[in-house]
Coordinates of C-alpha atoms and ligand atoms in Angstrom, one line a residue:
X1 CA -9.6 -6.5 -29.2
X2 CA -8.4 -6.6 -26.0
X3 CA -5.7 -8.4 -24.5
X4 CA -4.3 -12.1 -23.3
X5 CA -2.8 -12.7 -20.6
X6 CA 0.8 -14.2 -21.3
X7 CA 2.5 -14.2 -18.1
X8 CA 1.9 -13.2 -14.8
X9 CA 4.9 -12.8 -11.3
X10 CA 4.5 -11.6 -7.7
X11 CA 6.7 -10.4 -4.5
X12 CA 5.9 -9.8 -0.4
X13 CA 8.3 -8.5 1.5
X14 CA 10.5 -11.4 3.5
X15 CA 9.6 -9.8 6.7
X16 CA 6.4 -11.8 8.3
X17 CA 4.2 -10.0 11.2
X18 CA 1.8 -12.6 12.9
X19 CA -1.4 -11.1 15.1
X20 CA 1.1 -12.0 18.0
X21 CA 3.3 -9.6 17.5
X22 CA 0.7 -6.8 16.9
X23 CA -0.5 -7.4 20.0
X24 CA 3.0 -6.9 21.0
X25 CA 2.3 -3.0 20.8
X26 CA -1.6 -3.0 20.3
X27 CA -5.0 -3.6 22.4
X28 CA -5.5 -6.9 19.6
X29 CA -5.1 -10.3 19.3
X30 CA -5.1 -13.1 17.0
X31 CA -8.4 -14.7 18.2
X32 CA -9.9 -11.0 17.2
X33 CA -8.5 -10.4 14.0
X34 CA -9.0 -14.5 13.0
X35 CA -12.4 -14.1 14.0
X36 CA -13.0 -10.6 12.2
X37 CA -11.0 -10.6 9.6
X38 CA -9.9 -13.8 8.8
X39 CA -5.8 -12.5 9.1
X40 CA -3.3 -14.9 10.7
X41 CA -0.2 -13.0 9.2
X42 CA 1.3 -10.3 6.4
X43 CA 4.5 -9.4 5.2
X44 CA 5.4 -6.2 6.1
X45 CA 8.3 -4.1 3.8
X46 CA 11.7 -3.0 5.8
X47 CA 12.9 -0.6 3.5
X48 CA 11.8 -1.3 0.5
X49 CA 9.4 0.9 -1.5
X50 CA 6.2 -0.1 -3.8
X51 CA 8.4 0.2 -7.0
X52 CA 10.6 -2.0 -5.4
X53 CA 8.5 -4.5 -5.0
X54 CA 6.9 -3.5 -8.3
X55 CA 10.2 -4.4 -9.8
X56 CA 10.7 -8.0 -8.0
X57 CA 7.1 -8.1 -9.5
X58 CA 7.7 -7.3 -13.2
X59 CA 11.0 -9.5 -13.4
X60 CA 9.2 -13.0 -12.2
X61 CA 6.8 -11.7 -14.4
X62 CA 9.1 -11.2 -17.4
X63 CA 11.5 -14.3 -16.4
X64 CA 8.1 -16.6 -16.3
X65 CA 6.9 -15.8 -20.0
X66 CA 10.8 -15.8 -21.0
X67 CA 10.6 -12.1 -22.4
X68 CA 13.2 -9.0 -21.2
X69 CA 12.2 -5.6 -20.3
X70 CA 13.0 -4.7 -23.8
X71 CA 9.9 -6.1 -25.5
X72 CA 7.6 -4.3 -23.0
X73 CA 6.3 -0.8 -24.2
X74 CA 3.9 0.1 -22.1
X75 CA 3.4 0.1 -17.6
X76 CA 1.1 0.9 -15.9
X77 CA 1.4 0.3 -12.1
X78 CA -1.6 1.0 -9.7
X79 CA -0.8 2.3 -6.1
X80 CA -1.3 4.7 -3.1
X81 CA 2.1 4.7 -2.1
X82 CA 4.4 4.9 -4.1
X83 CA 7.8 7.3 -1.8
X84 CA 8.6 9.3 -4.6
X85 CA 6.2 10.8 -6.6
X86 CA 8.2 11.7 -9.7
X87 CA 9.1 9.5 -11.3
X88 CA 6.1 7.2 -9.7
X89 CA 6.6 3.4 -9.9
X90 CA 6.1 2.7 -13.4
X91 CA 8.5 4.9 -14.5
X92 CA 10.9 3.5 -11.7
X93 CA 10.3 -0.3 -13.0
X94 CA 10.9 1.1 -16.8
X95 CA 14.5 2.0 -15.4
X96 CA 15.6 -1.1 -13.7
X97 CA 13.9 -3.8 -16.6
X98 CA 15.3 -1.5 -19.4
X99 CA 11.6 -1.5 -20.9
X100 CA 10.9 2.1 -23.4
X101 CA 7.4 3.6 -24.3
X102 CA 5.0 4.6 -22.2
X103 CA 5.1 4.1 -18.3
X104 CA 2.4 5.9 -15.7
X105 CA 0.7 5.3 -12.5
X106 CA -2.6 5.4 -11.8
X107 CA -4.6 5.7 -8.3
X108 CA -7.9 3.9 -8.0
X109 CA -6.8 2.1 -4.6
X110 CA -8.0 -1.7 -4.1
X111 CA -9.8 -1.6 -7.5
X112 CA -6.5 0.0 -8.6
X113 CA -4.9 -3.5 -11.0
X114 CA -8.4 -4.2 -12.4
X115 CA -8.9 -0.5 -13.4
X116 CA -5.2 -0.9 -15.3
X117 CA -6.2 -3.9 -17.4
X118 CA -9.1 -1.5 -18.2
X119 CA -7.5 1.0 -19.6
X120 CA -4.4 -1.3 -21.2
X121 CA -6.8 -2.8 -23.0
X122 CA -7.4 0.3 -24.5
X123 CA -4.0 0.9 -25.7
X124 CA -4.4 -2.8 -27.7
X125 CA -7.4 -1.7 -29.2
X126 CA -5.7 1.2 -31.1
X127 CA -2.8 -0.7 -31.5
X128 CA -0.8 1.6 -29.7
X129 CA 1.5 -0.6 -27.4
X130 CA 2.4 -4.1 -28.7
X131 CA 3.1 -6.0 -25.0
X132 CA 2.2 -4.4 -21.8
X133 CA 2.9 -5.0 -18.1
X134 CA 0.2 -4.4 -15.6
X135 CA 1.4 -3.9 -12.1
X136 CA -0.8 -3.6 -8.3
X137 CA 2.0 -2.6 -5.7
X138 CA 1.4 -1.2 -2.7
X139 CA 4.1 -0.8 0.4
X140 CA 0.5 0.5 2.9
X141 CA 2.9 -0.5 5.6
X142 CA 3.8 3.8 5.3
X143 CA 0.8 5.1 5.2
X144 CA -1.1 3.3 8.1
X145 CA -1.4 4.8 11.5
X146 CA 0.6 2.0 13.8
X147 CA -1.5 3.1 16.5
X148 CA -5.1 2.5 14.9
X149 CA -5.9 -1.3 15.7
X150 CA -9.1 -0.6 13.5
X151 CA -7.3 -0.6 10.5
X152 CA -3.7 -1.4 10.8
X153 CA -4.3 -4.7 11.5
X154 CA -5.5 -5.7 8.3
X155 CA -3.5 -4.6 5.6
X156 CA -0.2 -6.3 4.5
X157 CA 2.8 -4.8 1.6
X158 CA 3.6 -6.7 -1.3
X159 CA 3.5 -6.2 -5.4
X160 CA 1.3 -8.3 -8.3
X161 CA 2.2 -8.0 -11.8
X162 CA 1.1 -9.6 -15.4
X163 CA 2.4 -9.6 -18.9
X164 CA -0.5 -9.2 -21.7
X165 CA -0.2 -9.0 -25.7
X166 CA -3.2 -8.2 -28.1
X167 CA -6.0 -10.7 -28.0
X168 CA -9.5 -10.9 -26.9
X169 CA -10.1 -12.3 -23.4
X170 CA -11.3 -9.7 -21.9
X171 CA -14.8 -10.7 -21.9
X172 CA -16.7 -8.3 -20.1
X173 CA -15.7 -5.4 -17.3
X174 CA -18.0 -2.7 -15.7
X175 CA -15.8 -0.2 -13.6
X176 CA -16.9 2.5 -11.1
X177 CA -16.4 5.3 -9.0
X178 CA -18.8 6.4 -6.0
X179 CA -16.7 9.7 -5.0
X180 CA -16.8 10.9 -0.9
X181 CA -13.8 10.5 1.5
X182 CA -17.4 10.0 4.1
X183 CA -16.2 5.7 4.0
X184 CA -12.8 5.5 3.5
X185 CA -10.1 8.7 3.0
X186 CA -6.5 8.0 2.9
X187 CA -4.6 11.4 4.3
X188 CA -1.6 13.2 3.1
X189 CA 1.2 14.9 5.4
X190 CA -0.3 18.1 6.4
X191 CA 2.1 21.3 4.3
X192 CA 2.8 24.3 5.9
X193 CA 4.5 27.0 3.1
X194 CA 5.5 30.5 3.9
X195 CA 1.7 31.6 2.9
X196 CA -0.6 28.9 4.7
X197 CA -0.5 28.0 8.2
X198 CA -3.0 25.3 8.7
X199 CA -4.5 24.7 12.0
X200 CA -4.4 20.9 12.0
X201 CA -1.7 18.8 11.1
X202 CA -2.0 15.2 10.0
X203 CA 1.0 12.4 9.3
X204 CA -0.6 10.3 6.4
X205 CA -2.6 7.3 8.2
X206 CA -6.4 5.9 6.4
X207 CA -8.8 6.6 7.4
X208 CA -12.0 3.7 7.0
X209 CA -15.3 2.9 8.6
X210 CA -15.3 -0.2 8.7
X211 CA -18.7 -1.3 8.5
X212 CA -19.8 0.8 5.8
X213 CA -16.8 -0.3 3.9
X214 CA -17.8 -4.2 4.6
X215 CA -21.5 -3.0 3.2
X216 CA -20.2 -1.5 0.5
X217 CA -17.9 -4.4 -0.5
X218 CA -20.7 -7.4 -0.3
X219 CA -23.0 -4.5 -2.0
X220 CA -20.8 -4.3 -5.4
X221 CA -19.2 -7.8 -5.2
X222 CA -23.0 -9.1 -4.8
X223 CA -24.6 -6.9 -7.4
X224 CA -21.9 -6.3 -10.0
X225 CA -20.9 -10.0 -10.6
X226 CA -24.2 -11.4 -11.7
X227 CA -24.7 -8.3 -13.6
X228 CA -22.0 -8.9 -16.0
X229 CA -22.6 -12.8 -16.1
X230 CA -25.9 -11.9 -17.5
X231 CA -24.8 -9.1 -19.8
X232 CA -22.1 -11.3 -21.1
X233 CA -24.6 -13.9 -21.3
X234 CA -22.8 -16.4 -18.8
X235 CA -23.6 -18.4 -15.4
X236 CA -21.4 -19.5 -12.4
X237 CA -20.9 -22.3 -14.1
X238 CA -19.5 -21.0 -16.8
X239 CA -16.6 -19.2 -14.1
X240 CA -13.3 -21.5 -13.1
X241 CA -12.7 -19.0 -10.2
X242 CA -13.5 -15.3 -8.2
X243 CA -10.0 -14.0 -7.4
X244 CA -11.9 -11.3 -5.8
X245 CA -9.9 -8.4 -3.4
X246 CA -8.7 -10.1 -0.1
X247 CA -10.8 -7.1 2.0
X248 CA -11.8 -9.2 4.4
X249 CA -12.2 -13.1 5.4
X250 CA -15.8 -12.8 6.1
X251 CA -16.4 -10.7 3.1
X252 CA -15.3 -13.6 1.0
X253 CA -17.7 -16.2 2.7
X254 CA -20.9 -13.4 1.9
X255 CA -19.9 -13.7 -2.1
X256 CA -20.4 -17.1 -1.9
X257 CA -23.4 -17.2 -0.2
X258 CA -25.1 -14.5 -2.1
X259 CA -24.0 -15.7 -5.0
X260 CA -25.2 -19.5 -4.8
X261 CA -21.2 -20.2 -5.8
X262 CA -18.7 -23.4 -4.5
X263 CA -16.7 -21.9 -2.1
X264 CA -13.7 -23.4 -4.0
X265 CA -14.1 -21.2 -6.6
X266 CA -13.2 -18.8 -4.2
X267 CA -9.1 -19.1 -3.7
X268 CA -8.2 -16.9 -1.1
X269 CA -4.4 -16.3 0.7
X270 CA -5.7 -13.3 3.4
X271 CA -4.6 -15.6 5.9
X272 CA -0.8 -15.3 4.8
X273 CA -1.0 -12.0 2.7
X274 CA -3.3 -9.5 4.0
X275 CA -5.1 -7.0 2.1
X276 CA -2.9 -5.0 -0.6
X277 CA -5.2 -2.8 -1.7
X278 CA -4.0 -2.9 -5.3
X279 CA -1.2 -5.9 -4.8
X280 CA -4.4 -8.1 -3.6
X281 CA -5.9 -9.4 -7.0
X282 CA -2.6 -9.5 -9.0
X283 CA -1.0 -11.5 -6.4
X284 CA -3.9 -13.7 -5.9
X285 CA -4.2 -14.2 -9.7
X286 CA -0.3 -15.3 -9.5
X287 CA -0.9 -17.6 -6.9
X288 CA -2.8 -19.6 -8.7
X289 CA -1.3 -19.1 -12.2
X290 CA 2.1 -20.3 -10.4
X291 CA -0.3 -23.6 -9.0
X292 CA -0.8 -24.5 -12.6
X293 CA -4.8 -23.9 -11.4
X294 CA -5.8 -21.5 -14.3
X295 CA -6.1 -23.9 -17.4
X296 CA -6.2 -21.7 -21.4
X297 CA -9.5 -20.8 -22.6
X298 CA -11.3 -21.0 -19.4
X299 CA -13.0 -18.3 -18.0
X300 CA -12.9 -16.0 -14.3
X301 CA -14.1 -13.7 -12.6
X302 CA -11.8 -10.6 -11.6
X303 CA -13.5 -8.1 -8.8
X304 CA -12.2 -5.5 -6.1
X305 CA -13.4 -2.4 -4.8
X306 CA -12.3 0.5 -2.2
X307 CA -11.4 3.4 -1.3
X308 CA -12.6 6.6 -4.1
X309 CA -14.9 4.7 -3.5
X310 CA -13.9 3.0 -6.9
X311 CA -15.5 -0.7 -7.6
X312 CA -13.9 -2.8 -10.5
X313 CA -15.2 -6.6 -12.2
X314 CA -14.1 -8.0 -14.7
X315 CA -14.4 -11.5 -16.7
X316 CA -11.5 -12.4 -18.5
X317 CA -10.5 -15.8 -20.4
X318 CA -7.1 -17.1 -19.6
Ligands
COA401 N1 -8.3 -6.1 17.9 C1 -9.6 -5.5 18.5 N2 -10.7 -5.2 18.8 C2 -11.2 -4.2 17.6 C3 -10.3 -4.5 16.9 C4 -8.6 -4.8 16.4 N3 -7.8 -5.2 15.7 N4 -10.8 -3.1 15.8 C5 -11.2 -2.5 16.5 N5 -11.9 -3.4 17.5 C6 -13.1 -3.4 18.4 C7 -13.3 -1.9 18.5 O1 -12.7 -0.8 19.3 C8 -15.1 -2.2 18.5 O2 -15.0 -2.3 20.4 P1 -16.3 -1.4 20.8 O3 -17.2 -2.0 21.0 O4 -15.6 -1.7 21.9 O5 -16.2 -0.2 20.7 C9 -14.8 -3.6 18.5 O6 -13.9 -4.2 18.2 C10 -16.0 -3.6 16.9 O7 -16.0 -3.0 16.1 P2 -16.4 -2.9 14.7 O8 -15.9 -1.4 14.4 O9 -18.1 -2.8 15.0 O10 -15.7 -3.8 14.0 P3 -16.1 -4.8 12.6 O11 -16.8 -6.6 13.5 O12 -17.0 -4.4 11.7 O13 -14.6 -5.5 12.3 C11 -13.8 -4.0 10.6 C12 -13.6 -3.9 11.6 C13 -12.5 -3.2 9.9 C14 -12.9 -5.4 10.8 C15 -14.8 -4.8 9.5 O14 -15.5 -3.3 9.7 C16 -14.1 -5.0 8.3 O15 -13.4 -5.7 7.9 N6 -14.6 -3.5 7.3 C17 -14.4 -4.3 6.1 C18 -12.8 -3.7 5.8 C19 -12.3 -3.6 4.6 O16 -12.8 -4.2 4.0 N7 -11.8 -2.5 4.1 C20 -10.5 -2.9 3.2 C21 -11.1 -1.4 1.9 S1 -10.1 -2.0 0.4

């Protein structure tokens, strides 16, 4: 036993930042970002935290299902960017919507939402919750170095959520972590205390070896998806959509080619939303759901990769 999807929700801040807006203060261009990454614009918070966005996405998912906060007894929020360490995003959402039971955050970077789904499946298996709210929420803009054109142009802010009940719609999954900081490293602020005076001081920022990340992403997607389908006795013909982490349009195009699949099965919103880390997969899922593209009973694949390094792929039934 695992879960079934009841509803989805999402939210992105109103403020849209185009590539031309970035070129006002960075040595970059719309042409470079469009060609190398596939992003035209992203939504950037003007004061809304990851928790604020998570609350909007959660309310959206509750409304879609005709449920109230009190109907939820488990909240898991995948995030890297909570502005309060405690209470975290999940606990803040719980308080705002009037839910009860268990609420906690988890950090598995861009793979976080799928890690959170897998975690929720364990609660259903053990009958320790009745209805779960799983969220991916990120205010990436608060941890970016806005002078580093190699990283700040690719990220955006937003939140996505799904409400789950007990069911058997998690068909197969594969999660992994390859611990190390050589490829992606997200720094927190350096803290000086009366007992420690660090030589180096830094503000939060993202270090990313772009080309190594690219290789890791393509390799993860093109290895794990076919392996998981085979393990589940499925083929590409059984899958209606591949809902992949939106990190770079070229990574997604590689995936289509290597998986020898139909590009129409690979929905994309990276051009409008950018890379929203843990929020990426649930925002795209909600867009598909709201567009009426997810048919009950059909199978689809969720797959993400990111810092950690982490990778996560799941075959689910809608
Ligand atoms: N605008 C203009 N030029 C830029 C730029 C920008 N925003 N960012 C980098 N460049 C320049 C570099 O400085 C470099 O210049 P140089 O040749 O004069 O040294 C040149 O473009 C090529 O840089 P490179 O890093 O080799 O580009 P790339 O083709 O690998 O593209 C990424 C960079 C980051 C877009 C690409 O590597 C990528 O998408 N990687 C995966 C990232 C990812 O998925 N991250 C999310 C993880 S969850």
